[in-house]
CSV table of C-alpha atoms in Angstrom, one decimal:
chain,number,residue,atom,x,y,z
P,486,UNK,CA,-6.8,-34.8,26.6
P,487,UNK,CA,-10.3,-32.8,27.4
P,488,UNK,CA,-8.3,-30.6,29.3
P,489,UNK,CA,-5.4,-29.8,26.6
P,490,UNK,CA,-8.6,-29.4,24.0
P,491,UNK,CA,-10.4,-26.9,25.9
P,492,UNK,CA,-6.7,-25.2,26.6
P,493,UNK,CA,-6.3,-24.9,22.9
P,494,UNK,CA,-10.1,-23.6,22.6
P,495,UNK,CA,-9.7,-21.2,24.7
P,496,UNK,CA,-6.5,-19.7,22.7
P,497,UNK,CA,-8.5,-20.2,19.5
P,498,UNK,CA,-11.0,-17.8,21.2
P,499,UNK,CA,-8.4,-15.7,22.7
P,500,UNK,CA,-6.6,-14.9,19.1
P,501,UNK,CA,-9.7,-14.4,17.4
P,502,UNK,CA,-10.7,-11.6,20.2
P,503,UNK,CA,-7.3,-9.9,19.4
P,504,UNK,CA,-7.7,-10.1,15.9
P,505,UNK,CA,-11.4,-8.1,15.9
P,506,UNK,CA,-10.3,-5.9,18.7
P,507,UNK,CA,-7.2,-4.7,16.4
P,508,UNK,CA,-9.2,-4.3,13.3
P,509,UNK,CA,-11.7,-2.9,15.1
P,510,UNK,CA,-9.2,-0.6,16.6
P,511,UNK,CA,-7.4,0.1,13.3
P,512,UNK,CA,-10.4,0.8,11.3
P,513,UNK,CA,-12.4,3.1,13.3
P,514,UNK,CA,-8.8,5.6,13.3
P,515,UNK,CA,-8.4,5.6,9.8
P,516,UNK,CA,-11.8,5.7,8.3
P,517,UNK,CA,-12.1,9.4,8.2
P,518,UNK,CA,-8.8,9.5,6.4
P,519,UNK,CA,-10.6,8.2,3.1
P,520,UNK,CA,-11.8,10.0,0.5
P,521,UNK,CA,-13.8,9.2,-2.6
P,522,UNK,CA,-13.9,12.3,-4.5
P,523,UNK,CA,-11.1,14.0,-6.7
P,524,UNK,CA,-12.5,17.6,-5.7
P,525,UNK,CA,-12.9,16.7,-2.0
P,526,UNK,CA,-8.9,14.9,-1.7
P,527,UNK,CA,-6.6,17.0,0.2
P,528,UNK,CA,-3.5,18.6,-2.2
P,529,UNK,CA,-0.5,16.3,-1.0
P,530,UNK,CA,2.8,17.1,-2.8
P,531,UNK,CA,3.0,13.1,-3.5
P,532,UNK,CA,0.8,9.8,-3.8
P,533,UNK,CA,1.4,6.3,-3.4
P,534,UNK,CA,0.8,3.8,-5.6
P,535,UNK,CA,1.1,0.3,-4.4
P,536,UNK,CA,1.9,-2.7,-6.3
P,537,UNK,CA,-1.5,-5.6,-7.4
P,538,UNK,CA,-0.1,-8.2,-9.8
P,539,UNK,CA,0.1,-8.1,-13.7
P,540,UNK,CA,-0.9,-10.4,-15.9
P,541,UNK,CA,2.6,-10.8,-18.3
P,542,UNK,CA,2.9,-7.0,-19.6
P,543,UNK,CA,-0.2,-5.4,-18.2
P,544,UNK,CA,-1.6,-4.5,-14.9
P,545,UNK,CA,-4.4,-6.8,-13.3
P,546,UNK,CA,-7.7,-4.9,-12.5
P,547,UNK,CA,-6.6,-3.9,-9.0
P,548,UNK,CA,-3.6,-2.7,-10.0
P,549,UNK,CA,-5.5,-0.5,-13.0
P,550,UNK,CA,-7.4,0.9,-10.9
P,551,UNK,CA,-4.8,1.8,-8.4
P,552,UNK,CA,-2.8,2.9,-11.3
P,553,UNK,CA,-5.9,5.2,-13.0
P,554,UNK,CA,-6.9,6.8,-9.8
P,555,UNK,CA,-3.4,7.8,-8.9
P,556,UNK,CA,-2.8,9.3,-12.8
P,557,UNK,CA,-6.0,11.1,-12.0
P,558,UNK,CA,-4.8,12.7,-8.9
P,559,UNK,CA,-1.8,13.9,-10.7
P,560,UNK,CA,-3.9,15.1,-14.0
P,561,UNK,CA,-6.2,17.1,-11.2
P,562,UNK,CA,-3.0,18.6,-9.3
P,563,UNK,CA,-4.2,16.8,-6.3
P,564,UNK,CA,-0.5,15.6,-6.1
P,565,UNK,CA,2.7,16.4,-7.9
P,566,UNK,CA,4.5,13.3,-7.5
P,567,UNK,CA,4.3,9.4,-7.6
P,568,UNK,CA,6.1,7.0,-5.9
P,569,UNK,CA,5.6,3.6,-7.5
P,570,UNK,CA,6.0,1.1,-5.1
P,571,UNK,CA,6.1,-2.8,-5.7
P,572,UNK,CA,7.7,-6.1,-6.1
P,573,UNK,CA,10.2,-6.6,-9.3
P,574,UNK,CA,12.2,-9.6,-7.3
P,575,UNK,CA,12.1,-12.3,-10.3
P,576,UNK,CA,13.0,-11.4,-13.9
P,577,UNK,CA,9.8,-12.9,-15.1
P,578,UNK,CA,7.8,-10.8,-12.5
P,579,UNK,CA,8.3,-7.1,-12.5
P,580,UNK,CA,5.4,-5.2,-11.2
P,581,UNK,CA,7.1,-1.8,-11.5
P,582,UNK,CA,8.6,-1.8,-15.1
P,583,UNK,CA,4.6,-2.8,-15.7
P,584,UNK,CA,3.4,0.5,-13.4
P,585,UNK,CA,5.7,2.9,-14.5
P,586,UNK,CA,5.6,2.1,-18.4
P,587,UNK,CA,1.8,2.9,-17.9
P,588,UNK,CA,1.6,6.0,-16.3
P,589,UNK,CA,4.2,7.2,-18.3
P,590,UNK,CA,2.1,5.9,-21.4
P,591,UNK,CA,-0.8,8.0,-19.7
P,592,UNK,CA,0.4,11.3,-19.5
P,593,UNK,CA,2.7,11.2,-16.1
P,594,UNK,CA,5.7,13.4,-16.5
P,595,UNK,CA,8.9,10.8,-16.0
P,596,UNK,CA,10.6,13.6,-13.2
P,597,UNK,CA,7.7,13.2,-11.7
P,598,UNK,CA,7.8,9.4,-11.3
P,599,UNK,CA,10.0,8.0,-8.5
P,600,UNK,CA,10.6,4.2,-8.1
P,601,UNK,CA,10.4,1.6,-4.9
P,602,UNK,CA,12.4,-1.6,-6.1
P,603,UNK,CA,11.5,-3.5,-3.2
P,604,UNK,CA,8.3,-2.2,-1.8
P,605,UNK,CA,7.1,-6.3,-1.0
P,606,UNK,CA,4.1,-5.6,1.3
P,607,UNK,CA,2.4,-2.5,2.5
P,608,UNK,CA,5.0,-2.0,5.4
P,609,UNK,CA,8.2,-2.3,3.4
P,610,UNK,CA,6.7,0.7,1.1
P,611,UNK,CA,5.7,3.0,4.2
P,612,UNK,CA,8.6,2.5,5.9
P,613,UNK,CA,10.6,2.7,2.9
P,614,UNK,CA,8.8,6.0,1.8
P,615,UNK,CA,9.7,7.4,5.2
P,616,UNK,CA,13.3,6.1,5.7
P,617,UNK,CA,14.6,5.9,2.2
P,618,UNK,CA,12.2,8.8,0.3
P,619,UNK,CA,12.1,10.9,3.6
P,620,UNK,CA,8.1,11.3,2.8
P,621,UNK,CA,6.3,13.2,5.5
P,622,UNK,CA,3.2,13.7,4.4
P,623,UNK,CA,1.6,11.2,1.2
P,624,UNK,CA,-1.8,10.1,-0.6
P,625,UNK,CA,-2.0,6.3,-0.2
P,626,UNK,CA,-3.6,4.8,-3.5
P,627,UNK,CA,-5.4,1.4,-3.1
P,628,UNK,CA,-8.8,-0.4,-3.5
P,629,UNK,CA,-10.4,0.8,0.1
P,630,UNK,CA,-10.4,-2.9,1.7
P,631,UNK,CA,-6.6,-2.0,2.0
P,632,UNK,CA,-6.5,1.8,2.7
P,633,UNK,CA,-7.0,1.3,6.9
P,634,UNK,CA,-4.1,-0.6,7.4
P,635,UNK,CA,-1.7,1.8,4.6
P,636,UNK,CA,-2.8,4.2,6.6
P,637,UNK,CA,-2.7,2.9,10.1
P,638,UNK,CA,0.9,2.2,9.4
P,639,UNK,CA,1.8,5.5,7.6
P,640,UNK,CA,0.5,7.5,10.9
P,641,UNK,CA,2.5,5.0,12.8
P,642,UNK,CA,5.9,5.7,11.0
P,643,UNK,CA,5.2,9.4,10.7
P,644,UNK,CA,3.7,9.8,7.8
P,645,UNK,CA,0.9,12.1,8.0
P,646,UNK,CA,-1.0,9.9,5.6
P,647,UNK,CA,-4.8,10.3,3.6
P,648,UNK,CA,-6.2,7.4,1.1
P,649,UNK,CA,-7.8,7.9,-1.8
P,650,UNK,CA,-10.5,4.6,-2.8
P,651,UNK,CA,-9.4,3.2,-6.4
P,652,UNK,CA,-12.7,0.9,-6.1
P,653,UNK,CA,-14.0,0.9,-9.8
P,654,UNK,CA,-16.6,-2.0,-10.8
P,655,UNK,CA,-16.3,-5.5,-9.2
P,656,UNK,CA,-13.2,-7.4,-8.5
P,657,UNK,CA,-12.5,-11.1,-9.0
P,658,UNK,CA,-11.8,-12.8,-5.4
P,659,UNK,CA,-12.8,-9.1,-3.3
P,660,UNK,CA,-14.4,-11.2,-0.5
P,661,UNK,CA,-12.0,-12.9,-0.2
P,662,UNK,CA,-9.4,-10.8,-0.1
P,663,UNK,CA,-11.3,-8.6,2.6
P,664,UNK,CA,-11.7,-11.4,5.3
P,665,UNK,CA,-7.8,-12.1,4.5
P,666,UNK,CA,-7.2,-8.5,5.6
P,667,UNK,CA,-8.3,-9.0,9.0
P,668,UNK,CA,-5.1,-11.0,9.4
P,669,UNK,CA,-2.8,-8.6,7.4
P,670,UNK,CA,-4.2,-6.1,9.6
P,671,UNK,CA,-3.1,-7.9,13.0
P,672,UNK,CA,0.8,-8.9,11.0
P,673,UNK,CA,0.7,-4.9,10.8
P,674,UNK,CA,-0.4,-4.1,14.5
P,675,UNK,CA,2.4,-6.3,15.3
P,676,UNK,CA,5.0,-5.2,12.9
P,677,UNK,CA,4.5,-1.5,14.0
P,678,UNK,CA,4.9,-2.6,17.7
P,679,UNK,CA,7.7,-4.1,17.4
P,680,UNK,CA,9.2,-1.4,14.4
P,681,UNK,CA,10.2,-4.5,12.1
P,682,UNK,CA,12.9,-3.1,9.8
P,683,UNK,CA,12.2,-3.8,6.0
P,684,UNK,CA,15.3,-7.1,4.9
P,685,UNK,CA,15.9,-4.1,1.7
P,686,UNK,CA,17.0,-0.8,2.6
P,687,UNK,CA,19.8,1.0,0.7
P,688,UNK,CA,20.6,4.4,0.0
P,689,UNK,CA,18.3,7.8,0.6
P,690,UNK,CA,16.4,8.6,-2.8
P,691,UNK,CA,15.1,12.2,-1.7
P,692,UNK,CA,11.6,12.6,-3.1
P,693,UNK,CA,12.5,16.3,-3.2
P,694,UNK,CA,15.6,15.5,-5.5
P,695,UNK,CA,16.2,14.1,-9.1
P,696,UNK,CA,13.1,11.6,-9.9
P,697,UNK,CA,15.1,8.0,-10.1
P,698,UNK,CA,12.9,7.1,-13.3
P,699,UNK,CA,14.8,5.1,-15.4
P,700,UNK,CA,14.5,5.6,-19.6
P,701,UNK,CA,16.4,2.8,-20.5
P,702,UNK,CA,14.1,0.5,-18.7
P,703,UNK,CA,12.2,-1.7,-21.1
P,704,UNK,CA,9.0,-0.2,-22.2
């Protein structure tokens, strides 16, 4: 039994060695791809915007801020485009009718507005933008605790990526969501290794072409 116990110990040890060497890894690649200032941001011909939660109609504060910073960028012609990208999967949940109805609400030109029905995690949305919007180059738009690994895996797939920090004020649970990152983080190292295919893919939606904002859509 002492022997099995110190077998398992020494794979609890093992794991969390991998883990910190990854994030370690990831992080010190990335961190010079994140930028703070409007003025400072590289022009990129689009940015984006992942998905946070709502809270029935309206976008929780991560997602706000995500959202406000992106608009922002756009307002400053630091990008052109947005791709929305997020999870709409249950009629009662539907992050992207929420995202959409506010930048349009806030000034965002509707061509200008494309849509990612099935962006579920931060994978699915880069290698969605790349297969499915054919996005070489993009602005990634998130709280920073998450801009390492969007971009880690944008550079992976190809996508000459650059974040821009939507950190504005204090968020409820941010500690925790940080030491959960070092495990998204790893999932990510591993997904990239082993170029996991997204369960939705579906037809090209050039982000060159006709923007496939929809009017009709509930506002």
């Amino acid at each position: 039994m002492k022997k099995y116990f110190k077998i398992f110990l020494y794979l609890i040890i093992i794991g969390l060695i991998a883990i910190i060497s990854v994030n370690y890894y990831v992080k010190s690649s990335t961190k010079t791809k994140i930028y703070y200032s409007l003025k400072k941001f590289p022009k990129n011909d689009v940015g984006i915007i992942f998905g946070a939660g709502i809270n029935g109609n309206q976008p929780s504060k991560y997602l706000k801020d995500r959202l406000d910073a992106g608009i922002a960028l756009y307002k400053a012609k630091r990008i052109n485009k947005i791709l929305l990208s997020g999870d709409n999967g249950r009629e009662e949940y539907d992050e992207l009718t929420v995202m959409k109805n506010y930048c349009f609400n806030h000034g965002v030109d509707t061509t200008k507005i494309f849509i990612d029905y099935a962006g579920f995690d931060t994978y699915s949305t880069m290698y969605r933008a790349k297969h499915i919007f054919k996005i070489k180059k993009a602005a990634l738009i998130s709280q920073e605790y998450h801009l390492n690994r969007a971009i880690y895996i944008g550079q992976k797939l190809g996508i000459k990526s650059f974040g821009f920090s939507a950190n504005n004020g204090e968020y409820n649970g941010y500690k925790y969501v940080c030491f959960r990152e070092y495990g998204s983080v790893f999932k990510s190292f591993l997904d990239v290794l082993r170029n996991r295919e997204p369960y939705f893919l579906g037809n090209p939606i050039n982000i060159n072409g006709p923007s496939n904002y929809s009017k009709e859509d509930k506002r």
